């Protein structure tokens, strides 16, 4: 006989087993706040929470979630003392907005989430994650400090402060920023592995502070804070006109260390008159020119305890607060990434010692050396060698790009720069004592610490190298701001380049936080009449603004980021800026035509040297401007619709019709020919739906005829290139798009690959077929703009497409379209919901496709012969490959 007690024990056991199986079937991981893992300085009062589901069942959708937030980790786990606890039905798992009691500045919060799904499974609570709120403006008690008198030395000052902590420390946080660049240390150790703090922003409007948790590094008793300052973007050389001191001529530091003891009392150490400074071994540092470091000037132990200051250490001066607003750092910090050893050390024909690292990268060389004190070693940087094999730096223009080290006495010394970065594959070494070996040098790539989200591999090694080059173009030019190039005396946030590349960038890496930070600068630097400067941060002339295809970055990137990451707030934040830009164009347009002002046009389009019969692909600049006027207006309408701004949507829709009508009247013949018979003209007119439906296909066919007329070559520049293959695919010409992609002769994407490129070049023919170079005035070998083809590769070869009506890959279209003799392709994208993967092979004209989509998403699988709707999980499809079909316009 089973007793009642036994029965209930059995039941209880069954329940436990049951619950364990449930928990195994569904779990939650990868918790993020505002797109970041455990951020230390959240500024918004309503941060947003995202998590990913893991499920071993197909067709899993979240049906509800419970989220809880508290100040104390153990209370959180016990479900006590919560500041927010919500139990919500529905499938939102990305960017759920905080709605608890007000969050307090500087406070750390812990949170966790558990979910249930449509199959009746419940997950366990996730492991807790944390976030910390930033510091308010009125909570800074630190004063700005600087060297005494005028800050006229090129040398880097070292600032120090010794202080004592008497009790047991619960937490210690450093809040710091600088005018210039800073490297902070505590007791002789860097406080973080980030570089180039405080980052580059539109300093006059806002300056970012960083937060470092130094709880593990503070000691009871004596401690020392030490900070070194460099010129950086603030005071160093910026822009190609040779200007210095653009933001100010005085480097300064603001730092606050907040200590909380275990007994609940607090102590704050701040920059003030009690700090001292001396000049250290960095004799000069400049982003373009490089750095000079004299090890003999090192001050041994200066930033550690036990150091005795002599009278070279002077009292600092304080500085009044400027007009800039201090804001929490919101983008990813710059960190060290890949390291490269020399693949070759050789003597060039002119007798120079040159090291080849095998990859054009951005960062610096770490050097080991030993020799007599005073020995000077100079490293010069270059991207390419001349056809004779000599070191070539003319394309760096006035950037010296040189780092020099002077040895001190003693054992082997280790060097690396601090406040400069260079774009290079080759390094020329002068003055090295003894025999240089690969062991003496390591090149290290530095760039913004973005998660890699995309993978793309095909059966064609040239295409794989192209993908590699695109990724390295991104790494090299995403060093805190999206730059045109990383090596010459430029390295600026060129807007046209950024808008061309943004979609590709969002496949390769998680760029949401990176662009959110930059768009704040864009908004801050937008001129009062709505014009958008050519570069952001704006460091060129006051009227260098408002070029078509460049200024339209203000509508394009917010929209692209919304579609890729499902972040509606980016549209809310940027909406006024988007609108001001479109209104600016309207204010200068005459009869709805934007046909005035300076424009870069289809920058770097194909142009033969000896152009007697007019083969240069020149597109009328005002025709281009009109298409971007329409595009920006369309994106503004899209944003208005998402944000529920019905009146604006109606008003700008009416405007858009007029813009298109004006385009047709001015630039199109009745039979649908455009005044500029170029690929870019056709591409822009088709991509932005400028033409009546009835004429579009004929126009696309004309585009194909034009491409064939150039021997199946592209002729597009910065503005036409990103859309060229998309337009071909949309109008049933996938095969032509593949022909262009596979083209190996100039101009084409694979031409530089065949010439040995390891990054994307600025020009289609940076190195000409005979090995000679394009003009040194403008010839970068690391310029991501033409890498914009990556978007087409992910979407057409990989087949992974987001949908604007279900952004962030909540719902997606999977539509791989094989071609170009590719026999296989594997593509992956880590979305906010988890990993999307497609992998196909072609066998006997049969497409064999594996697809995986993450929980809480759906996809339409579009195959040549059918369309299927799927929920999460892994699937296999087979179908014969039929002829090209038209592709719908997803974006
Ligand atoms: C930059 C470009 C930029 C252009 C403007 C150049 O100096 O390197 O990439 O977009 O100027 O046309």
mmCIF file of C-alpha atoms in Angstrom, residues 200 233 238 240 287-288 360-362 383 395-397 399 421-424 472-479 481-495 497-498 535 718 759-763 776-785:
data_model
loop_
_atom_site.group_PDB
_atom_site.id
_atom_site.type_symbol
_atom_site.label_atom_id
_atom_site.label_comp_id
_atom_site.label_asym_id
_atom_site.label_seq_id
_atom_site.Cartn_x
_atom_site.Cartn_y
_atom_site.Cartn_z
ATOM 1 C CA UNK A 200 36.800 61.469 -30.207
ATOM 2 C CA UNK A 233 42.403 64.820 -31.633
ATOM 3 C CA UNK A 238 43.724 67.336 -37.362
ATOM 4 C CA UNK A 240 44.596 68.034 -44.085
ATOM 5 C CA UNK A 287 47.979 60.958 -34.313
ATOM 6 C CA UNK A 288 49.272 61.607 -37.849
ATOM 7 C CA UNK A 360 47.504 46.067 -43.910
ATOM 8 C CA UNK A 361 46.340 46.894 -40.402
ATOM 9 C CA UNK A 362 45.815 49.822 -38.085
ATOM 10 C CA UNK A 383 50.979 50.323 -46.780
ATOM 11 C CA UNK A 395 50.499 58.518 -50.259
ATOM 12 C CA UNK A 396 50.595 59.359 -46.555
ATOM 13 C CA UNK A 397 50.925 62.981 -47.679
ATOM 14 C CA UNK A 399 51.602 62.460 -42.086
ATOM 15 C CA UNK A 421 48.131 54.890 -34.454
ATOM 16 C CA UNK A 422 49.266 54.094 -37.966
ATOM 17 C CA UNK A 423 47.886 52.257 -40.984
ATOM 18 C CA UNK A 424 50.548 49.919 -42.352
ATOM 19 C CA UNK A 472 39.976 44.561 -42.393
ATOM 20 C CA UNK A 473 38.785 47.807 -43.977
ATOM 21 C CA UNK A 474 36.236 47.932 -41.202
ATOM 22 C CA UNK A 475 38.680 47.081 -38.427
ATOM 23 C CA UNK A 476 41.130 49.708 -39.598
ATOM 24 C CA UNK A 477 38.566 52.457 -39.940
ATOM 25 C CA UNK A 478 36.376 51.845 -36.912
ATOM 26 C CA UNK A 479 38.744 53.310 -34.402
ATOM 27 C CA UNK A 481 34.806 57.102 -35.291
ATOM 28 C CA UNK A 482 34.091 55.729 -38.771
ATOM 29 C CA UNK A 483 36.926 57.182 -40.825
ATOM 30 C CA UNK A 484 37.635 57.407 -44.536
ATOM 31 C CA UNK A 485 41.183 56.143 -44.087
ATOM 32 C CA UNK A 486 43.532 55.471 -41.198
ATOM 33 C CA UNK A 487 46.974 56.404 -42.482
ATOM 34 C CA UNK A 488 47.390 59.774 -44.274
ATOM 35 C CA UNK A 489 46.897 63.255 -42.813
ATOM 36 C CA UNK A 490 43.134 62.827 -42.903
ATOM 37 C CA UNK A 491 41.547 59.986 -40.848
ATOM 38 C CA UNK A 492 38.271 61.879 -40.580
ATOM 39 C CA UNK A 493 34.662 60.850 -40.070
ATOM 40 C CA UNK A 494 33.708 61.293 -43.738
ATOM 41 C CA UNK A 495 29.961 60.991 -43.877
ATOM 42 C CA UNK A 497 31.923 56.797 -46.820
ATOM 43 C CA UNK A 498 30.134 55.876 -43.591
ATOM 44 C CA UNK A 535 32.966 65.095 -41.714
ATOM 45 C CA UNK A 718 31.168 55.977 -53.996
ATOM 46 C CA UNK A 759 42.179 45.669 -47.406
ATOM 47 C CA UNK A 760 39.789 47.632 -49.632
ATOM 48 C CA UNK A 761 41.415 50.411 -51.641
ATOM 49 C CA UNK A 762 40.172 53.961 -52.038
ATOM 50 C CA UNK A 763 40.408 53.713 -55.816
ATOM 51 C CA UNK A 776 49.834 60.144 -54.184
ATOM 52 C CA UNK A 777 47.511 63.059 -53.386
ATOM 53 C CA UNK A 778 44.673 60.677 -52.789
ATOM 54 C CA UNK A 779 45.500 57.025 -52.828
ATOM 55 C CA UNK A 780 44.677 55.154 -49.684
ATOM 56 C CA UNK A 781 44.965 51.390 -49.494
ATOM 57 C CA UNK A 782 42.548 51.168 -46.611
ATOM 58 C CA UNK A 783 39.257 52.865 -47.431
ATOM 59 C CA UNK A 784 36.125 50.869 -46.742
ATOM 60 C CA UNK A 785 33.637 52.580 -49.096
#
